[in-house]
Amino acid sequence: MPARILEVCAFTIQTCIIAERAGAARVELCDNPIEGGTTPSYGTIKQVRDKIGIDLFPIIRPRSGNYFYNEDEYAIIKHDIQICRELGCNGISVGTQTIDAEIDTEWLKRIVEWAGPMSVTCNRAFDGTPDPFKSLEELIACGCRRVLTSGQKSAAPDAGQLLGELVKQAAGRITIMPGAGVKSTNLQKLIGESNATEYHSSARAIAPNPLTYINKEVSDYGHVYIADEDEVRAMVAVLKG
């Protein structure tokens, strides 16, 4: 049985450093946490790559919303993939959809080719498809190495049975990585139900605002999200058994 590992979804460089320190094996680096993650900046990817030694997979997603892209957006995706390759990333996280929400296999094949030799994870675009079993075979045929999935539910721990069925169907041809709502308190049950070897979590916490003065009349600051290091360590401990 392969060792079970944790991928941390990171929205800041601080989280990437925490993830490595706490024993995670990989970081999915994103911007824009409120809308599910979009492509991080060149500067962010470069600085993270310089700072951490674990695997780095930036999300390649030019905008939030659906994964039905036009040709200009696919051109953006191609440019961003090239940057990731030049900066020494180990892989990317990406998704594609047709107008009918199926996996757009023609574009995904091109993306896998553009990414080579980097590994390609299909992100939760998979969870929006009508038939996950058909979509899984399509991802394998396109050359994806893994799929990040909540089992087509809001949270992966609510979809243990389906995730287990996907792991069986995959039969080692692609890695099924449960993610969304994964915590140290539900991870053991999810392991038992899914039998997956890789898991994904943000362990998200709001960082305190260090400013000595805050204008409370202004409400559009947003929040800085970082990983709770104790929670990451707890999940890594569960995965190590």
Coordinates of C-alpha atoms in Angstrom, one line a residue:
M1 CA 0.0 0.0 0.0
P2 CA 1.5 3.4 -1.0
A3 CA 2.1 5.9 1.7
R4 CA -0.8 8.3 2.2
I5 CA 0.0 12.0 1.6
L6 CA -1.6 15.4 2.1
E7 CA -1.8 18.2 -0.4
V8 CA -2.5 21.6 1.1
C9 CA -4.4 24.2 -0.8
A10 CA -2.5 27.5 -0.2
F11 CA -3.6 31.0 -0.8
T12 CA -0.5 32.7 0.6
I13 CA 3.2 32.1 0.7
Q14 CA 2.9 31.7 4.5
T15 CA 0.6 28.7 4.0
C16 CA 3.1 27.1 1.6
I17 CA 5.9 27.4 4.2
I18 CA 3.5 26.0 6.9
A19 CA 2.5 23.1 4.7
E20 CA 6.1 22.0 4.2
R21 CA 7.0 22.5 7.8
A22 CA 4.0 20.5 9.0
G23 CA 4.7 17.5 6.7
A24 CA 2.5 18.0 3.7
A25 CA 3.8 16.5 0.4
R26 CA 2.4 19.0 -2.0
V27 CA 1.0 22.5 -2.3
E28 CA -1.8 23.6 -4.7
L29 CA -1.1 27.3 -5.0
C30 CA -4.1 29.5 -5.7
D31 CA -5.2 33.1 -5.6
N32 CA -8.8 34.3 -4.9
P33 CA -10.0 32.0 -2.1
I34 CA -13.5 33.5 -2.0
E35 CA -14.3 32.2 -5.5
G36 CA -12.7 28.9 -5.4
G37 CA -9.2 29.7 -6.6
T38 CA -7.7 31.4 -9.7
T39 CA -4.2 31.5 -11.2
P40 CA -1.6 33.0 -8.8
S41 CA 0.7 35.7 -10.0
Y42 CA 4.2 35.1 -11.6
G43 CA 5.8 36.8 -8.5
T44 CA 3.9 34.5 -6.1
I45 CA 4.8 31.3 -8.0
K46 CA 8.4 32.3 -8.2
Q47 CA 8.8 33.3 -4.6
V48 CA 7.0 30.1 -3.4
R49 CA 9.2 28.0 -5.7
D50 CA 12.3 29.7 -4.2
K51 CA 11.1 29.1 -0.6
I52 CA 9.8 25.5 -0.5
G53 CA 11.2 22.2 -1.6
I54 CA 8.0 20.1 -1.7
D55 CA 6.0 19.7 -4.9
L56 CA 4.3 22.8 -6.2
F57 CA 1.2 22.7 -8.3
P58 CA -0.3 26.2 -9.2
I59 CA -3.9 26.2 -10.2
I60 CA -4.3 27.4 -13.8
R61 CA -7.7 29.0 -13.9
P62 CA -8.0 32.4 -15.6
R63 CA -11.3 33.3 -13.9
S64 CA -13.8 32.0 -11.5
G65 CA -17.2 30.6 -12.5
N66 CA -17.4 27.6 -14.9
Y67 CA -14.6 25.9 -16.8
F68 CA -16.1 26.5 -20.3
Y69 CA -13.4 28.7 -21.8
N70 CA -13.0 30.5 -25.1
E71 CA -9.9 30.6 -27.3
D72 CA -8.5 33.7 -25.7
E73 CA -8.8 32.1 -22.3
Y74 CA -7.1 28.9 -23.5
A75 CA -4.3 31.2 -24.8
I76 CA -4.0 32.6 -21.3
I77 CA -3.9 29.1 -19.9
K78 CA -1.1 28.1 -22.3
H79 CA 1.0 31.2 -21.3
D80 CA 0.5 30.5 -17.6
I81 CA 1.5 26.8 -18.1
Q82 CA 4.7 27.9 -19.8
I83 CA 5.5 30.2 -16.9
C84 CA 5.0 27.3 -14.4
R85 CA 7.3 25.1 -16.4
E86 CA 10.0 27.8 -16.6
L87 CA 9.8 28.4 -12.8
G88 CA 10.3 24.8 -12.0
C89 CA 6.8 23.8 -10.8
N90 CA 6.2 20.0 -10.5
G91 CA 2.7 20.2 -12.0
I92 CA -0.5 22.1 -12.4
S93 CA -4.1 21.9 -11.4
V94 CA -6.6 22.7 -14.2
G95 CA -10.1 21.9 -15.5
T96 CA -12.0 22.0 -18.7
Q97 CA -15.7 21.8 -19.6
T98 CA -17.8 21.8 -22.7
I99 CA -21.1 23.8 -22.9
D100 CA -22.8 20.6 -21.6
A101 CA -20.4 20.5 -18.6
E102 CA -18.6 17.4 -19.9
I103 CA -14.8 17.2 -19.8
D104 CA -13.6 19.0 -22.9
T105 CA -11.2 16.3 -23.9
E106 CA -9.8 18.0 -27.0
W107 CA -8.6 21.0 -25.0
L108 CA -7.5 18.9 -22.0
K109 CA -5.3 16.8 -24.3
R110 CA -3.6 20.0 -25.5
I111 CA -3.2 21.2 -21.9
V112 CA -1.5 17.9 -20.9
E113 CA 0.8 18.3 -23.9
W114 CA 1.6 22.0 -23.1
A115 CA 2.4 21.0 -19.5
G116 CA 4.8 18.2 -20.3
P117 CA 6.8 17.0 -18.4
M118 CA 4.8 18.5 -15.5
S119 CA 2.1 16.4 -14.0
V120 CA -1.5 17.5 -14.5
T121 CA -4.3 17.3 -11.9
C122 CA -7.8 17.8 -13.1
N123 CA -9.4 20.0 -10.5
R124 CA -13.0 20.1 -9.4
A125 CA -14.3 20.8 -12.8
F126 CA -14.7 17.0 -12.6
D127 CA -17.4 17.5 -9.9
G128 CA -19.6 19.5 -12.2
T129 CA -19.8 16.8 -14.9
P130 CA -23.0 14.8 -15.4
D131 CA -21.3 11.3 -15.2
P132 CA -18.3 11.0 -13.0
F133 CA -17.5 7.4 -14.1
K134 CA -17.4 8.5 -17.8
S135 CA -15.5 11.6 -17.0
L136 CA -12.9 9.6 -15.1
E137 CA -12.1 7.4 -18.1
E138 CA -11.8 10.6 -20.2
L139 CA -9.3 12.1 -17.8
I140 CA -7.2 8.9 -18.0
A141 CA -7.3 9.0 -21.8
C142 CA -6.2 12.6 -21.8
G143 CA -3.2 11.8 -19.7
C144 CA -4.1 13.4 -16.3
R145 CA -2.2 12.0 -13.4
R146 CA -4.8 12.7 -10.7
V147 CA -8.2 14.2 -10.1
L148 CA -9.2 16.4 -7.1
T149 CA -12.7 15.6 -6.3
S150 CA -15.3 16.0 -3.5
G151 CA -17.2 13.1 -5.0
Q152 CA -19.7 15.6 -6.6
K153 CA -20.9 16.7 -3.2
S154 CA -20.1 20.0 -1.4
A155 CA -17.7 18.1 0.9
A156 CA -15.7 15.0 0.3
P157 CA -16.6 13.4 3.6
D158 CA -20.2 13.3 2.4
A159 CA -19.3 11.2 -0.6
G160 CA -17.2 8.4 0.8
Q161 CA -19.0 5.7 -1.1
L162 CA -18.7 7.3 -4.5
L163 CA -15.1 8.2 -3.9
G164 CA -14.4 4.5 -3.0
E165 CA -16.1 3.5 -6.3
L166 CA -13.9 5.9 -8.2
V167 CA -10.8 4.6 -6.5
K168 CA -11.8 1.1 -7.5
Q169 CA -12.5 2.1 -11.1
A170 CA -9.2 4.0 -11.4
A171 CA -7.3 0.8 -10.4
G172 CA -4.1 2.7 -10.2
R173 CA -4.4 4.3 -13.7
I174 CA -5.0 7.7 -12.1
T175 CA -5.0 9.0 -8.5
I176 CA -8.3 9.9 -6.9
M177 CA -7.6 12.8 -4.4
P178 CA -10.6 13.6 -2.1
G179 CA -10.8 17.3 -1.2
A180 CA -13.2 19.9 0.2
G181 CA -14.3 19.8 3.8
V182 CA -11.5 17.4 4.7
K183 CA -10.4 17.8 8.4
S184 CA -8.4 15.8 10.9
T185 CA -11.7 14.9 12.6
N186 CA -13.3 13.3 9.6
L187 CA -10.2 12.0 7.8
Q188 CA -10.0 8.6 9.3
K189 CA -13.6 7.8 8.3
L190 CA -12.9 9.1 4.8
I191 CA -9.8 6.9 4.5
G192 CA -11.9 3.9 5.4
E193 CA -14.6 4.7 3.0
S194 CA -12.6 5.8 0.0
N195 CA -9.3 3.9 0.4
A196 CA -7.6 6.8 -1.4
T197 CA -3.9 7.5 -1.0
E198 CA -3.8 11.3 -1.5
Y199 CA -6.0 13.9 0.3
H200 CA -6.5 17.6 -0.1
S201 CA -7.3 20.3 2.4
S202 CA -6.8 24.0 3.0
A203 CA -6.9 23.8 6.8
R204 CA -8.1 27.4 6.4
A205 CA -8.0 29.9 9.2
I206 CA -8.3 33.7 9.0
A207 CA -5.1 35.4 9.9
P208 CA -5.3 38.2 12.4
N209 CA -5.0 41.8 11.0
P210 CA -1.7 43.2 12.5
L211 CA -2.5 46.8 11.7
T212 CA -2.5 49.1 14.7
Y213 CA -5.3 51.2 13.2
I214 CA -8.3 49.8 11.3
N215 CA -11.0 52.0 9.8
K216 CA -14.1 50.1 10.6
E217 CA -16.1 52.3 8.2
V218 CA -14.4 50.5 5.3
S219 CA -15.5 46.9 4.7
D220 CA -13.8 45.8 1.5
Y221 CA -10.4 44.7 3.0
G222 CA -11.3 41.0 2.8
H223 CA -9.3 38.5 4.8
V224 CA -5.9 36.8 4.6
Y225 CA -6.3 33.0 4.8
I226 CA -3.5 30.8 6.1
A227 CA -3.3 27.2 7.1
D228 CA -3.7 26.2 10.7
E229 CA -0.3 24.5 11.3
D230 CA -1.6 22.3 14.1
E231 CA -4.5 21.1 11.9
V232 CA -2.1 20.2 9.0
R233 CA 0.1 18.3 11.4
A234 CA -2.9 16.4 12.8
M235 CA -4.0 15.4 9.3
V236 CA -0.5 14.3 8.3
A237 CA -0.4 12.2 11.5
V238 CA -3.7 10.5 10.6
L239 CA -2.4 9.7 7.1
K240 CA 0.8 8.2 8.5
G241 CA -1.3 6.0 10.7

